[in-house]
PDB file of C-alpha atoms in Angstrom:
ATOM      1  CA  GLY C 227      75.232 -60.467 115.885  1.00 34.00           C
ATOM      2  CA  GLU C 228      73.563 -63.413 114.431  1.00 35.00           C
ATOM      3  CA  SER C 229      71.146 -65.464 116.393  1.00 36.00           C
ATOM      4  CA  VAL C 230      73.177 -68.515 116.263  1.00 37.00           C
ATOM      5  CA  GLY C 231      71.627 -71.608 117.756  1.00 39.00           C
ATOM      6  CA  LEU C 232      68.279 -70.173 117.977  1.00 51.00           C
ATOM      7  CA  HIS C 233      65.289 -71.376 115.894  1.00 62.00           C
ATOM      8  CA  LEU C 234      63.030 -68.755 114.281  1.00 77.00           C
ATOM      9  CA  PRO C 235      59.964 -68.229 116.680  1.00 90.00           C
ATOM     10  CA  THR C 236      56.777 -69.754 115.149  1.00 92.00           C
ATOM     11  CA  LEU C 237      53.148 -68.899 115.613  1.00 94.00           C
ATOM     12  CA  SER C 238      50.560 -71.148 114.309  1.00 96.00           C
ATOM     13  CA  VAL C 239      46.944 -69.909 114.160  1.00 96.00           C
ATOM     14  CA  GLN C 240      43.613 -71.187 112.737  1.00 97.00           C
ATOM     15  CA  GLU C 241      42.235 -69.429 109.615  1.00 97.00           C
ATOM     16  CA  GLY C 242      39.871 -66.603 110.803  1.00 96.00           C
ATOM     17  CA  ASP C 243      41.434 -66.175 114.215  1.00 96.00           C
ATOM     18  CA  ASN C 244      43.293 -63.101 115.206  1.00 97.00           C
ATOM     19  CA  SER C 245      47.168 -63.187 115.295  1.00 96.00           C
ATOM     20  CA  ILE C 246      49.517 -61.278 117.607  1.00 96.00           C
ATOM     21  CA  ILE C 247      53.142 -61.076 116.831  1.00 96.00           C
ATOM     22  CA  ASN C 248      55.360 -59.485 119.421  1.00 94.00           C
ATOM     23  CA  CYS C 249      58.862 -57.762 119.193  1.00 93.00           C
ATOM     24  CA  ALA C 250      61.270 -56.282 121.673  1.00 92.00           C
ATOM     25  CA  TYR C 251      63.393 -53.620 120.386  1.00 90.00           C
ATOM     26  CA  SER C 252      66.683 -52.363 121.729  1.00 84.00           C
ATOM     27  CA  ASN C 253      67.297 -48.677 121.341  1.00 87.00           C
ATOM     28  CA  SER C 254      65.113 -46.317 123.403  1.00 86.00           C
ATOM     29  CA  ALA C 255      66.167 -43.533 121.235  1.00 87.00           C
ATOM     30  CA  SER C 256      64.591 -45.200 118.171  1.00 89.00           C
ATOM     31  CA  ASP C 257      61.852 -43.162 116.855  1.00 90.00           C
ATOM     32  CA  TYR C 258      60.356 -44.891 113.942  1.00 93.00           C
ATOM     33  CA  PHE C 259      59.208 -48.611 113.816  1.00 95.00           C
ATOM     34  CA  ILE C 260      58.221 -50.678 110.852  1.00 95.00           C
ATOM     35  CA  TRP C 261      56.601 -54.294 110.390  1.00 96.00           C
ATOM     36  CA  TYR C 262      57.716 -56.240 107.282  1.00 97.00           C
ATOM     37  CA  LYS C 263      56.185 -59.384 105.866  1.00 97.00           C
ATOM     38  CA  GLN C 264      58.423 -61.743 104.017  1.00 97.00           C
ATOM     39  CA  GLU C 265      57.013 -64.478 102.104  1.00 96.00           C
ATOM     40  CA  SER C 266      59.108 -67.411 101.030  1.00 94.00           C
ATOM     41  CA  GLY C 267      61.387 -66.590  98.182  1.00 93.00           C
ATOM     42  CA  LYS C 268      60.635 -62.838  98.218  1.00 95.00           C
ATOM     43  CA  GLY C 269      61.990 -59.727  99.773  1.00 96.00           C
ATOM     44  CA  PRO C 270      60.563 -58.139 102.888  1.00 97.00           C
ATOM     45  CA  GLN C 271      57.328 -56.022 102.235  1.00 96.00           C
ATOM     46  CA  PHE C 272      56.140 -53.020 104.281  1.00 95.00           C
ATOM     47  CA  ILE C 273      53.063 -53.730 106.186  1.00 96.00           C
ATOM     48  CA  ILE C 274      52.625 -50.771 108.704  1.00 97.00           C
ATOM     49  CA  ASP C 275      54.826 -48.294 110.472  1.00 96.00           C
ATOM     50  CA  ILE C 276      54.476 -46.229 113.674  1.00 96.00           C
ATOM     51  CA  ARG C 277      56.419 -43.179 115.064  1.00 94.00           C
ATOM     52  CA  SER C 278      57.388 -42.961 118.582  1.00 93.00           C
ATOM     53  CA  ASN C 279      54.928 -40.136 119.374  1.00 94.00           C
ATOM     54  CA  MET C 280      52.098 -42.601 118.859  1.00 96.00           C
ATOM     55  CA  ASP C 281      51.070 -45.791 120.784  1.00 96.00           C
ATOM     56  CA  LYS C 282      48.711 -47.310 118.258  1.00 97.00           C
ATOM     57  CA  ARG C 283      48.176 -47.357 114.504  1.00 98.00           C
ATOM     58  CA  GLN C 284      45.664 -49.244 112.459  1.00 97.00           C
ATOM     59  CA  GLY C 285      45.819 -50.245 108.833  1.00 95.00           C
ATOM     60  CA  GLN C 286      43.641 -52.605 106.812  1.00 93.00           C
ATOM     61  CA  ARG C 287      43.313 -55.776 109.169  1.00 96.00           C
ATOM     62  CA  VAL C 288      46.439 -54.967 110.814  1.00 98.00           C
ATOM     63  CA  THR C 289      47.126 -52.946 114.117  1.00 98.00           C
ATOM     64  CA  VAL C 290      50.610 -52.060 115.510  1.00 97.00           C
ATOM     65  CA  LEU C 291      50.931 -51.241 119.249  1.00 97.00           C
ATOM     66  CA  LEU C 292      53.984 -49.496 120.659  1.00 96.00           C
ATOM     67  CA  ASN C 293      54.884 -49.582 124.275  1.00 95.00           C
ATOM     68  CA  LYS C 294      57.918 -47.463 124.791  1.00 93.00           C
ATOM     69  CA  THR C 295      58.111 -47.942 128.476  1.00 93.00           C
ATOM     70  CA  VAL C 296      59.081 -51.631 127.995  1.00 93.00           C
ATOM     71  CA  LYS C 297      60.467 -51.204 124.387  1.00 93.00           C
ATOM     72  CA  HIS C 298      57.843 -53.501 122.966  1.00 94.00           C
ATOM     73  CA  LEU C 299      56.053 -53.578 119.696  1.00 94.00           C
ATOM     74  CA  SER C 300      53.280 -55.859 118.546  1.00 96.00           C
ATOM     75  CA  LEU C 301      51.504 -56.515 115.271  1.00 97.00           C
ATOM     76  CA  GLN C 302      47.917 -57.732 115.379  1.00 97.00           C
ATOM     77  CA  ILE C 303      46.378 -59.294 112.263  1.00 97.00           C
ATOM     78  CA  ALA C 304      42.597 -59.502 112.373  1.00 97.00           C
ATOM     79  CA  ALA C 305      40.825 -62.526 110.771  1.00 97.00           C
ATOM     80  CA  THR C 306      44.071 -64.243 109.709  1.00 97.00           C
ATOM     81  CA  GLN C 307      44.017 -65.751 106.221  1.00 96.00           C
ATOM     82  CA  PRO C 308      46.277 -68.341 104.567  1.00 96.00           C
ATOM     83  CA  GLY C 309      47.843 -65.669 102.433  1.00 96.00           C
ATOM     84  CA  ASP C 310      49.155 -64.023 105.751  1.00 97.00           C
ATOM     85  CA  SER C 311      51.432 -67.118 106.185  1.00 97.00           C
ATOM     86  CA  ALA C 312      54.975 -65.527 106.166  1.00 97.00           C
ATOM     87  CA  VAL C 313      57.855 -64.424 108.349  1.00 96.00           C
ATOM     88  CA  TYR C 314      57.152 -61.089 110.057  1.00 97.00           C
ATOM     89  CA  PHE C 315      59.957 -58.727 110.927  1.00 95.00           C
ATOM     90  CA  CYS C 316      59.800 -55.649 113.147  1.00 94.00           C
ATOM     91  CA  ALA C 317      62.531 -53.061 112.536  1.00 93.00           C
ATOM     92  CA  GLU C 318      63.593 -50.005 114.390  1.00 92.00           C
ATOM     93  CA  ASN C 319      64.946 -46.922 112.704  1.00 87.00           C
ATOM     94  CA  SER C 320      67.866 -46.019 114.877  1.00 76.00           C
ATOM     95  CA  GLN C 321      69.917 -42.624 114.691  1.00 67.00           C
ATOM     96  CA  GLY C 322      71.513 -42.311 111.289  1.00 64.00           C
ATOM     97  CA  GLY C 323      68.735 -43.994 109.389  1.00 69.00           C
ATOM     98  CA  LYS C 324      69.934 -47.507 109.931  1.00 80.00           C
ATOM     99  CA  LEU C 325      67.062 -50.032 110.212  1.00 86.00           C
ATOM    100  CA  ILE C 326      67.823 -52.721 112.875  1.00 89.00           C
ATOM    101  CA  PHE C 327      65.841 -55.834 112.282  1.00 91.00           C
ATOM    102  CA  GLY C 328      64.348 -58.138 114.998  1.00 90.00           C
ATOM    103  CA  GLN C 329      64.705 -61.913 114.797  1.00 89.00           C
ATOM    104  CA  GLY C 330      61.505 -62.634 112.833  1.00 93.00           C
ATOM    105  CA  THR C 331      58.483 -64.741 113.613  1.00 95.00           C
ATOM    106  CA  GLU C 332      57.176 -67.428 111.350  1.00 96.00           C
ATOM    107  CA  LEU C 333      53.312 -67.279 111.193  1.00 96.00           C
ATOM    108  CA  SER C 334      51.631 -70.335 109.840  1.00 96.00           C
ATOM    109  CA  VAL C 335      47.909 -70.237 109.286  1.00 96.00           C
ATOM    110  CA  LYS C 336      45.922 -73.457 109.295  1.00 93.00           C
ATOM    111  CA  PRO C 337      42.866 -73.794 106.937  1.00 88.00           C
TER     112      PRO C 337
ATOM    113  CA  ASP R 210      57.228 -51.638  86.685  1.00 64.00           C
ATOM    114  CA  THR R 211      59.335 -53.323  89.417  1.00 68.00           C
ATOM    115  CA  ALA R 212      60.322 -50.871  92.002  1.00 93.00           C
ATOM    116  CA  VAL R 213      63.587 -52.415  93.188  1.00 97.00           C
ATOM    117  CA  SER R 214      65.140 -55.172  91.012  1.00 97.00           C
ATOM    118  CA  GLN R 215      68.240 -57.119  91.497  1.00 97.00           C
ATOM    119  CA  THR R 216      70.203 -59.512  89.225  1.00 97.00           C
ATOM    120  CA  PRO R 217      70.776 -62.332  89.249  1.00 97.00           C
ATOM    121  CA  LYS R 218      68.260 -63.999  91.374  1.00 96.00           C
ATOM    122  CA  TYR R 219      70.430 -66.988  92.044  1.00 97.00           C
ATOM    123  CA  LEU R 220      74.146 -67.245  91.939  1.00 97.00           C
ATOM    124  CA  VAL R 221      76.151 -70.423  92.493  1.00 98.00           C
ATOM    125  CA  THR R 222      80.127 -70.066  92.270  1.00 97.00           C
ATOM    126  CA  GLN R 223      83.128 -71.649  93.537  1.00 97.00           C
ATOM    127  CA  MET R 224      85.172 -70.398  96.511  1.00 97.00           C
ATOM    128  CA  GLY R 225      87.849 -67.800  95.495  1.00 97.00           C
ATOM    129  CA  ASN R 226      85.787 -66.502  92.712  1.00 98.00           C
ATOM    130  CA  ASP R 227      84.765 -62.767  92.256  1.00 98.00           C
ATOM    131  CA  LYS R 228      81.073 -61.978  91.634  1.00 97.00           C
ATOM    132  CA  SER R 229      78.711 -58.994  91.426  1.00 97.00           C
ATOM    133  CA  ILE R 230      75.139 -58.521  92.139  1.00 98.00           C
ATOM    134  CA  LYS R 231      73.410 -55.516  90.580  1.00 97.00           C
ATOM    135  CA  CYS R 232      70.538 -53.519  91.933  1.00 97.00           C
ATOM    136  CA  GLU R 233      68.353 -50.856  90.394  1.00 97.00           C
ATOM    137  CA  GLN R 234      65.540 -48.766  91.823  1.00 97.00           C
ATOM    138  CA  ASN R 235      63.015 -46.586  89.790  1.00 96.00           C
ATOM    139  CA  LEU R 236      61.525 -44.901  92.721  1.00 96.00           C
ATOM    140  CA  GLY R 237      63.455 -41.889  92.631  1.00 94.00           C
ATOM    141  CA  HIS R 238      64.901 -42.493  96.100  1.00 94.00           C
ATOM    142  CA  ASP R 239      68.066 -40.977  97.164  1.00 92.00           C
ATOM    143  CA  THR R 240      69.217 -43.695  99.637  1.00 93.00           C
ATOM    144  CA  MET R 241      70.058 -47.355  98.798  1.00 95.00           C
ATOM    145  CA  TYR R 242      71.001 -50.260 101.000  1.00 94.00           C
ATOM    146  CA  TRP R 243      72.590 -53.794 100.923  1.00 96.00           C
ATOM    147  CA  TYR R 244      71.399 -56.413 103.466  1.00 96.00           C
ATOM    148  CA  LYS R 245      72.598 -59.882 104.093  1.00 96.00           C
ATOM    149  CA  GLN R 246      70.069 -62.527 105.199  1.00 96.00           C
ATOM    150  CA  ASP R 247      71.588 -65.699 106.824  1.00 93.00           C
ATOM    151  CA  SER R 248      70.033 -69.175 106.925  1.00 90.00           C
ATOM    152  CA  LYS R 249      68.125 -68.295 110.182  1.00 89.00           C
ATOM    153  CA  LYS R 250      66.520 -65.316 108.399  1.00 91.00           C
ATOM    154  CA  PHE R 251      68.472 -62.729 110.181  1.00 92.00           C
ATOM    155  CA  LEU R 252      68.671 -59.458 108.343  1.00 93.00           C
ATOM    156  CA  LYS R 253      71.678 -57.282 108.878  1.00 92.00           C
ATOM    157  CA  ILE R 254      72.498 -54.104 106.989  1.00 92.00           C
ATOM    158  CA  MET R 255      75.822 -54.047 105.236  1.00 93.00           C
ATOM    159  CA  PHE R 256      75.950 -50.626 103.403  1.00 90.00           C
ATOM    160  CA  SER R 257      73.939 -47.660 102.780  1.00 91.00           C
ATOM    161  CA  TYR R 258      74.453 -45.007 100.142  1.00 90.00           C
ATOM    162  CA  ASN R 259      72.854 -41.583  99.894  1.00 88.00           C
ATOM    163  CA  ASN R 260      73.054 -40.059  96.378  1.00 84.00           C
ATOM    164  CA  LYS R 261      75.996 -42.109  95.383  1.00 82.00           C
ATOM    165  CA  GLU R 262      77.870 -41.420  98.698  1.00 86.00           C
ATOM    166  CA  LEU R 263      78.656 -43.995 101.320  1.00 87.00           C
ATOM    167  CA  ILE R 264      76.856 -43.172 104.541  1.00 85.00           C
ATOM    168  CA  ILE R 265      76.718 -46.714 106.502  1.00 82.00           C
ATOM    169  CA  ASN R 266      79.458 -49.332 106.432  1.00 82.00           C
ATOM    170  CA  GLU R 267      78.913 -51.951 108.854  1.00 83.00           C
ATOM    171  CA  THR R 268      81.835 -54.242 109.851  1.00 77.00           C
ATOM    172  CA  VAL R 269      81.736 -56.017 106.495  1.00 86.00           C
ATOM    173  CA  PRO R 270      85.055 -57.603 105.169  1.00 90.00           C
ATOM    174  CA  ASN R 271      86.751 -55.524 102.667  1.00 91.00           C
ATOM    175  CA  ARG R 272      86.157 -58.233 100.102  1.00 95.00           C
ATOM    176  CA  PHE R 273      82.766 -56.663  99.834  1.00 95.00           C
ATOM    177  CA  SER R 274      82.732 -53.304  97.817  1.00 93.00           C
ATOM    178  CA  PRO R 275      79.606 -51.501  96.891  1.00 93.00           C
ATOM    179  CA  LYS R 276      79.559 -49.238  93.875  1.00 92.00           C
ATOM    180  CA  SER R 277      77.053 -46.600  93.029  1.00 92.00           C
ATOM    181  CA  PRO R 278      77.402 -45.289  89.519  1.00 92.00           C
ATOM    182  CA  ASP R 279      74.293 -43.169  89.974  1.00 91.00           C
ATOM    183  CA  LYS R 280      71.650 -42.786  92.599  1.00 90.00           C
ATOM    184  CA  ALA R 281      69.368 -45.321  90.933  1.00 95.00           C
ATOM    185  CA  HIS R 282      71.942 -48.190  91.086  1.00 96.00           C
ATOM    186  CA  LEU R 283      73.912 -49.761  93.842  1.00 96.00           C
ATOM    187  CA  ASN R 284      76.033 -52.847  92.830  1.00 96.00           C
ATOM    188  CA  LEU R 285      77.768 -55.193  95.189  1.00 96.00           C
ATOM    189  CA  HIS R 286      81.035 -56.798  94.300  1.00 96.00           C
ATOM    190  CA  ILE R 287      82.501 -59.517  96.300  1.00 97.00           C
ATOM    191  CA  ASN R 288      86.096 -60.711  95.865  1.00 97.00           C
ATOM    192  CA  SER R 289      87.543 -64.082  96.968  1.00 97.00           C
ATOM    193  CA  LEU R 290      84.275 -65.652  97.711  1.00 97.00           C
ATOM    194  CA  GLU R 291      84.180 -67.761 101.007  1.00 97.00           C
ATOM    195  CA  LEU R 292      81.715 -70.446 102.093  1.00 96.00           C
ATOM    196  CA  GLY R 293      80.404 -68.157 104.879  1.00 95.00           C
ATOM    197  CA  ASP R 294      79.314 -65.680 102.075  1.00 96.00           C
ATOM    198  CA  SER R 295      76.557 -67.956 101.235  1.00 97.00           C
ATOM    199  CA  ALA R 296      73.295 -66.072 102.122  1.00 97.00           C
ATOM    200  CA  VAL R 297      70.432 -64.172 100.390  1.00 98.00           C
ATOM    201  CA  TYR R 298      71.416 -60.545  99.648  1.00 98.00           C
ATOM    202  CA  PHE R 299      68.828 -57.870  99.471  1.00 98.00           C
ATOM    203  CA  CYS R 300      68.984 -54.400  97.935  1.00 97.00           C
ATOM    204  CA  ALA R 301      66.549 -51.752  99.291  1.00 96.00           C
ATOM    205  CA  SER R 302      65.871 -48.072  98.751  1.00 96.00           C
ATOM    206  CA  SER R 303      64.203 -45.219 100.623  1.00 93.00           C
ATOM    207  CA  GLU R 304      63.709 -41.697 101.201  1.00 89.00           C
ATOM    208  CA  PRO R 305      65.775 -40.747 104.317  1.00 80.00           C
ATOM    209  CA  GLY R 306      63.865 -41.828 107.477  1.00 78.00           C
ATOM    210  CA  LEU R 307      61.134 -43.548 105.733  1.00 86.00           C
ATOM    211  CA  GLN R 308      60.132 -47.171 104.964  1.00 90.00           C
ATOM    212  CA  GLN R 309      62.651 -49.045 102.914  1.00 93.00           C
ATOM    213  CA  TYR R 310      61.519 -50.882  99.737  1.00 95.00           C
ATOM    214  CA  PHE R 311      63.308 -54.158  99.278  1.00 97.00           C
ATOM    215  CA  GLY R 312      64.188 -55.944  96.023  1.00 97.00           C
ATOM    216  CA  PRO R 313      63.576 -59.660  95.570  1.00 96.00           C
ATOM    217  CA  GLY R 314      66.772 -60.989  96.851  1.00 97.00           C
ATOM    218  CA  THR R 315      69.910 -62.831  95.292  1.00 98.00           C
ATOM    219  CA  ARG R 316      70.530 -66.193  96.594  1.00 97.00           C
ATOM    220  CA  LEU R 317      74.313 -66.679  96.638  1.00 98.00           C
ATOM    221  CA  THR R 318      75.741 -70.218  97.160  1.00 97.00           C
ATOM    222  CA  VAL R 319      79.490 -70.687  97.504  1.00 97.00           C
ATOM    223  CA  LEU R 320      80.604 -74.223  96.735  1.00 97.00           C
TER     224      LEU R 320
END
């Protein structure tokens, strides 16, 4: 259900530093995971994905790590820039193709 | 050349009214979705259609009725709007099991 009463987790980093955003997922049978970035007033945008047969995947300035043992996913952003400021969501693809989104983390980059 | 488009972007209406939100995708995807994002940014799937057939129907009030005239369009009709329907609604599309592409969202405000 909704995360009633909870504030959106926030992460504040200095420009140029690395950011790590964490996510716990719920279904051990999920086999596909995606990170999305949502800027203010826009829809979620795909950043990077990873399948359950991998534990690490790298993109441009981003790395996703998957730890199936503890059902944990992380997104690492190297050399964080002001344009990276947004809300970041992890999503797990459960059986039936339904995407289940995590709570979201708001990343704020200080210049 | 927008991939997933929604209209309108903003919708302000009175309680009890009936309204529709339209969605179109030009990606050639077979599957389309509707999500609701609440004020705490929590994203929850409402419906999913595959090639015009309903495949996911979460526990959404039956005042919400999706309609898919063809596989490129998935419209959302809402009857008897209530205050709690105020949210941002996102349409998305994908190939089965792959990343979903989101539209820009429709901010619905019920007064």
